[in-house]
Amino acid sequence: AQSVSQHNHHVILSEAASLELGCNYSYGGTVNLFWYVQYPGQHLQLLLKYFSGDPLVKGIKGFEAEFIKSKFSFNLRKPSVQWSDTAEYFCAVSGSGGSYIPTFGRGTSLIVHP
Amino acid sequence: DAGVIQSPRHEVTEMGQEVTLRCKPISGHDYLFWYRQTMMRGLELLIYFNNNVPIDDSGMPEDRFSAKMPNASFSTLKIQPSEPRDSAVYFCASSLYGQGIMFFGPGTRLTVL
């Protein structure tokens, strides 16, 4: 069975600080990887995804994530956060064939102080 | 497309009452998911459907919970009888097989008093 671990449950940063949120997964096959974001009071929406190709994936709002297969990791990064990035961030993994249903991590709550 | 539509957005009810949550997936999507989100347990998958057929309901917490999808454009999640511990935000999501991308609805915030 696949699983996702997000190490940081709560992160507090000041504006302009750099961000890295950890995500490790467990799955015995080829994977698709996702980061979703949930802004306060809103629904989850896709931030970025990795299916294949370049392991460095760029998403919306300046976010990027790097797939490191040897480490089973898909960490999310942003060089300079803004107050508007305050949100909950979820990492998710699914099999690229067969077990297509994604498994979500517990989420990381990010608070950015202005 | 209007996206995934859920109703009601907020529901406050008393313990023991029946609650019905509704979802309209994105047209053409063949997967529909029901999730529950709480502070304690995070995002939990309750059940999902493929082409209107329930595939996996192992996440449904108890027999008090039931879900149906009578057609490709409508699904319900029913709790009968409701209990205070059912208080949570319930999300519906839909997806198109092969894309692997979930589209979530705005959620229903349920409060059981």
Short mmCIF file of C-alpha atoms in Angstrom, two decimals:
data_model
loop_
_atom_site.label_atom_id
_atom_site.label_comp_id
_atom_site.label_asym_id
_atom_site.label_seq_id
_atom_site.Cartn_x
_atom_site.Cartn_y
_atom_site.Cartn_z
CA ALA A 1 0.00 0.00 0.00
CA GLN A 2 1.17 3.49 -0.75
CA SER A 3 1.74 6.07 1.97
CA VAL A 4 2.82 9.68 2.22
CA SER A 5 4.67 11.34 5.07
CA GLN A 6 4.87 15.09 5.55
CA HIS A 7 7.41 15.81 8.23
CA ASN A 8 6.48 19.37 9.07
CA HIS A 9 3.02 19.77 10.54
CA HIS A 10 3.29 23.48 11.24
CA VAL A 11 5.66 26.00 9.72
CA ILE A 12 5.84 29.69 10.59
CA LEU A 13 7.87 32.06 8.45
CA SER A 14 8.31 35.73 7.87
CA GLU A 15 7.71 37.24 4.44
CA ALA A 16 10.65 36.85 2.05
CA ALA A 17 11.94 33.78 3.86
CA SER A 18 12.63 30.66 1.85
CA LEU A 19 10.36 27.66 2.14
CA GLU A 20 10.93 23.94 1.89
CA LEU A 21 8.26 21.44 2.88
CA GLY A 22 9.24 17.81 3.07
CA CYS A 23 7.32 14.95 1.51
CA ASN A 24 8.35 11.31 1.43
CA TYR A 25 6.32 8.51 -0.03
CA SER A 26 6.26 4.77 0.00
CA TYR A 27 5.20 2.96 -3.15
CA GLY A 28 6.59 -0.01 -5.00
CA GLY A 29 6.21 1.21 -8.54
CA THR A 30 6.19 4.19 -10.88
CA VAL A 31 4.48 7.15 -9.26
CA ASN A 32 2.66 10.35 -10.02
CA LEU A 33 3.26 13.06 -7.42
CA PHE A 34 1.23 16.11 -6.50
CA TRP A 35 1.15 19.09 -4.21
CA TYR A 36 -2.22 20.60 -3.40
CA VAL A 37 -2.86 23.84 -1.54
CA GLN A 38 -5.83 24.81 0.61
CA TYR A 39 -6.13 28.52 1.35
CA PRO A 40 -8.06 29.46 4.49
CA GLY A 41 -11.73 28.64 4.05
CA GLN A 42 -11.27 27.30 0.56
CA HIS A 43 -11.10 23.93 -1.14
CA LEU A 44 -7.98 22.05 -2.15
CA GLN A 45 -6.53 22.96 -5.50
CA LEU A 46 -3.62 21.62 -7.49
CA LEU A 47 -0.35 23.48 -7.01
CA LEU A 48 1.88 21.31 -9.18
CA LYS A 49 2.31 17.77 -10.41
CA TYR A 50 4.95 15.35 -11.58
CA PHE A 51 4.17 12.57 -14.02
CA SER A 52 7.46 12.00 -15.82
CA GLY A 53 10.39 13.83 -17.38
CA ASP A 54 12.26 16.67 -15.70
CA PRO A 55 12.28 15.94 -11.96
CA LEU A 56 12.20 19.66 -11.18
CA VAL A 57 8.62 20.75 -11.58
CA LYS A 58 7.41 24.32 -11.57
CA GLY A 59 3.92 25.22 -10.45
CA ILE A 60 1.81 28.26 -9.90
CA LYS A 61 2.77 31.27 -7.78
CA GLY A 62 6.52 30.58 -7.91
CA PHE A 63 6.39 27.17 -6.27
CA GLU A 64 8.53 24.30 -7.44
CA ALA A 65 9.15 20.72 -6.33
CA GLU A 66 11.90 18.26 -6.98
CA PHE A 67 11.37 14.55 -7.38
CA ILE A 68 14.33 12.58 -6.03
CA LYS A 69 13.62 8.97 -6.84
CA SER A 70 16.47 7.55 -4.76
CA LYS A 71 15.13 9.31 -1.68
CA PHE A 72 11.43 8.74 -2.42
CA SER A 73 10.97 12.44 -1.89
CA PHE A 74 9.04 15.26 -3.53
CA ASN A 75 9.84 18.38 -1.51
CA LEU A 76 8.09 21.67 -2.18
CA ARG A 77 10.10 24.88 -2.35
CA LYS A 78 9.66 28.58 -2.81
CA PRO A 79 12.57 31.01 -2.61
CA SER A 80 10.62 33.90 -1.10
CA VAL A 81 7.23 33.44 0.55
CA GLN A 82 4.47 36.01 0.77
CA TRP A 83 1.74 36.56 3.32
CA SER A 84 -0.74 35.26 0.74
CA ASP A 85 1.00 31.86 0.80
CA THR A 86 -0.51 31.20 4.22
CA ALA A 87 -2.34 27.93 3.65
CA GLU A 88 -2.34 24.19 4.22
CA TYR A 89 -0.20 22.17 1.81
CA PHE A 90 -0.85 18.54 0.98
CA CYS A 91 1.47 16.13 -0.76
CA ALA A 92 -0.15 13.23 -2.64
CA VAL A 93 1.06 10.16 -4.52
CA SER A 94 -0.63 7.78 -6.91
CA GLY A 95 0.53 4.89 -9.01
CA SER A 96 0.97 5.75 -12.66
CA GLY A 97 -0.76 2.54 -13.59
CA GLY A 98 -3.01 0.20 -11.65
CA SER A 99 -3.50 1.92 -8.30
CA TYR A 100 -4.46 5.31 -9.67
CA ILE A 101 -6.23 6.57 -6.55
CA PRO A 102 -4.05 9.18 -4.82
CA THR A 103 -3.03 8.96 -1.19
CA PHE A 104 -2.71 12.27 0.65
CA GLY A 105 -0.34 13.22 3.42
CA ARG A 106 -1.59 14.79 6.65
CA GLY A 107 -0.79 18.26 5.41
CA THR A 108 1.51 21.07 6.54
CA SER A 109 0.08 24.29 7.88
CA LEU A 110 2.11 27.29 6.72
CA ILE A 111 1.70 30.69 8.37
CA VAL A 112 3.54 33.62 6.85
CA HIS A 113 3.85 36.74 8.95
CA PRO A 114 3.91 40.06 7.09
CA ASP B 1 -17.11 24.54 -16.35
CA ALA B 2 -18.46 25.47 -12.92
CA GLY B 3 -16.25 22.96 -11.17
CA VAL B 4 -17.39 20.51 -8.53
CA ILE B 5 -20.51 21.77 -6.81
CA GLN B 6 -21.47 20.86 -3.28
CA SER B 7 -24.50 21.69 -1.21
CA PRO B 8 -25.18 22.82 1.36
CA ARG B 9 -22.04 24.80 2.19
CA HIS B 10 -22.88 24.81 5.86
CA GLU B 11 -25.10 22.48 7.84
CA VAL B 12 -25.91 22.69 11.51
CA THR B 13 -28.03 19.92 12.93
CA GLU B 14 -28.80 18.20 16.17
CA MET B 15 -27.58 14.82 17.22
CA GLY B 16 -29.77 12.04 15.90
CA GLN B 17 -30.94 13.91 12.83
CA GLU B 18 -30.38 12.70 9.28
CA VAL B 19 -27.93 14.70 7.19
CA THR B 20 -27.63 14.55 3.41
CA LEU B 21 -24.73 16.13 1.57
CA ARG B 22 -24.85 16.58 -2.18
CA CYS B 23 -22.28 16.73 -4.92
CA LYS B 24 -22.26 17.42 -8.62
CA PRO B 25 -18.98 16.40 -10.24
CA ILE B 26 -17.37 18.00 -13.26
CA SER B 27 -19.09 16.83 -16.41
CA GLY B 28 -17.23 13.99 -18.09
CA HIS B 29 -15.27 12.94 -15.03
CA ASP B 30 -15.58 9.24 -14.31
CA TYR B 31 -14.31 9.17 -10.72
CA LEU B 32 -15.98 10.72 -7.70
CA PHE B 33 -14.57 10.83 -4.20
CA TRP B 34 -15.91 11.76 -0.78
CA TYR B 35 -13.41 13.00 1.80
CA ARG B 36 -13.74 14.12 5.40
CA GLN B 37 -11.36 16.68 6.89
CA THR B 38 -10.83 17.19 10.61
CA MET B 39 -8.06 18.72 12.66
CA MET B 40 -7.38 15.43 14.41
CA ARG B 41 -7.35 13.07 11.44
CA GLY B 42 -6.56 15.29 8.48
CA LEU B 43 -8.01 14.39 5.09
CA GLU B 44 -9.68 10.97 5.06
CA LEU B 45 -11.00 9.19 1.98
CA LEU B 46 -14.44 7.83 2.79
CA ILE B 47 -15.56 6.27 -0.47
CA TYR B 48 -15.04 6.58 -4.19
CA PHE B 49 -17.03 5.72 -7.28
CA ASN B 50 -15.98 4.86 -10.80
CA ASN B 51 -18.63 5.30 -13.48
CA ASN B 52 -21.28 5.59 -10.75
CA VAL B 53 -20.28 2.29 -9.12
CA PRO B 54 -18.90 2.30 -5.57
CA ILE B 55 -15.41 0.84 -5.71
CA ASP B 56 -14.02 1.19 -2.21
CA ASP B 57 -16.01 2.19 0.85
CA SER B 58 -13.49 0.96 3.40
CA GLY B 59 -13.04 4.48 4.67
CA MET B 60 -16.68 4.88 5.66
CA PRO B 61 -16.50 5.05 9.44
CA GLU B 62 -19.71 3.29 10.38
CA ASP B 63 -22.96 1.94 9.06
CA ARG B 64 -24.47 5.31 9.86
CA PHE B 65 -22.73 6.58 6.74
CA SER B 66 -23.95 5.73 3.26
CA ALA B 67 -23.24 7.12 -0.19
CA LYS B 68 -24.96 6.80 -3.53
CA MET B 69 -24.34 7.90 -7.06
CA PRO B 70 -27.56 7.38 -9.03
CA ASN B 71 -26.13 8.96 -12.17
CA ALA B 72 -22.96 10.52 -13.54
CA SER B 73 -23.88 14.01 -12.39
CA PHE B 74 -25.02 13.51 -8.82
CA SER B 75 -23.91 11.88 -5.60
CA THR B 76 -25.07 11.98 -2.01
CA LEU B 77 -23.46 11.22 1.31
CA LYS B 78 -25.92 10.50 4.07
CA ILE B 79 -25.39 10.26 7.80
CA GLN B 80 -28.19 8.74 9.80
CA PRO B 81 -28.29 9.26 12.72
CA SER B 82 -25.73 12.02 13.04
CA GLU B 83 -23.47 12.38 16.07
CA PRO B 84 -21.31 15.28 17.34
CA ARG B 85 -18.13 13.42 16.31
CA ASP B 86 -19.29 13.61 12.70
CA SER B 87 -18.64 17.35 12.76
CA ALA B 88 -16.12 18.03 10.00
CA VAL B 89 -15.72 19.48 6.55
CA TYR B 90 -16.83 17.03 3.88
CA PHE B 91 -15.29 17.41 0.45
CA CYS B 92 -16.38 15.90 -2.80
CA ALA B 93 -13.83 15.59 -5.61
CA SER B 94 -13.93 14.32 -9.15
CA SER B 95 -11.29 13.16 -11.56
CA LEU B 96 -10.79 11.81 -15.03
CA TYR B 97 -9.02 8.47 -15.19
CA GLY B 98 -5.50 8.79 -16.49
CA GLN B 99 -5.13 12.43 -15.50
CA GLY B 100 -4.52 11.69 -11.85
CA ILE B 101 -5.62 15.19 -10.93
CA MET B 102 -8.34 15.71 -8.36
CA PHE B 103 -10.78 18.59 -8.57
CA PHE B 104 -12.27 19.39 -5.21
CA GLY B 105 -15.54 21.05 -4.38
CA PRO B 106 -15.84 23.88 -1.86
CA GLY B 107 -16.84 21.47 0.91
CA THR B 108 -19.73 21.23 3.35
CA ARG B 109 -18.99 22.28 6.90
CA LEU B 110 -21.10 20.04 9.11
CA THR B 111 -21.73 20.82 12.74
CA VAL B 112 -23.66 18.31 14.82
CA LEU B 113 -24.79 19.69 18.16
#
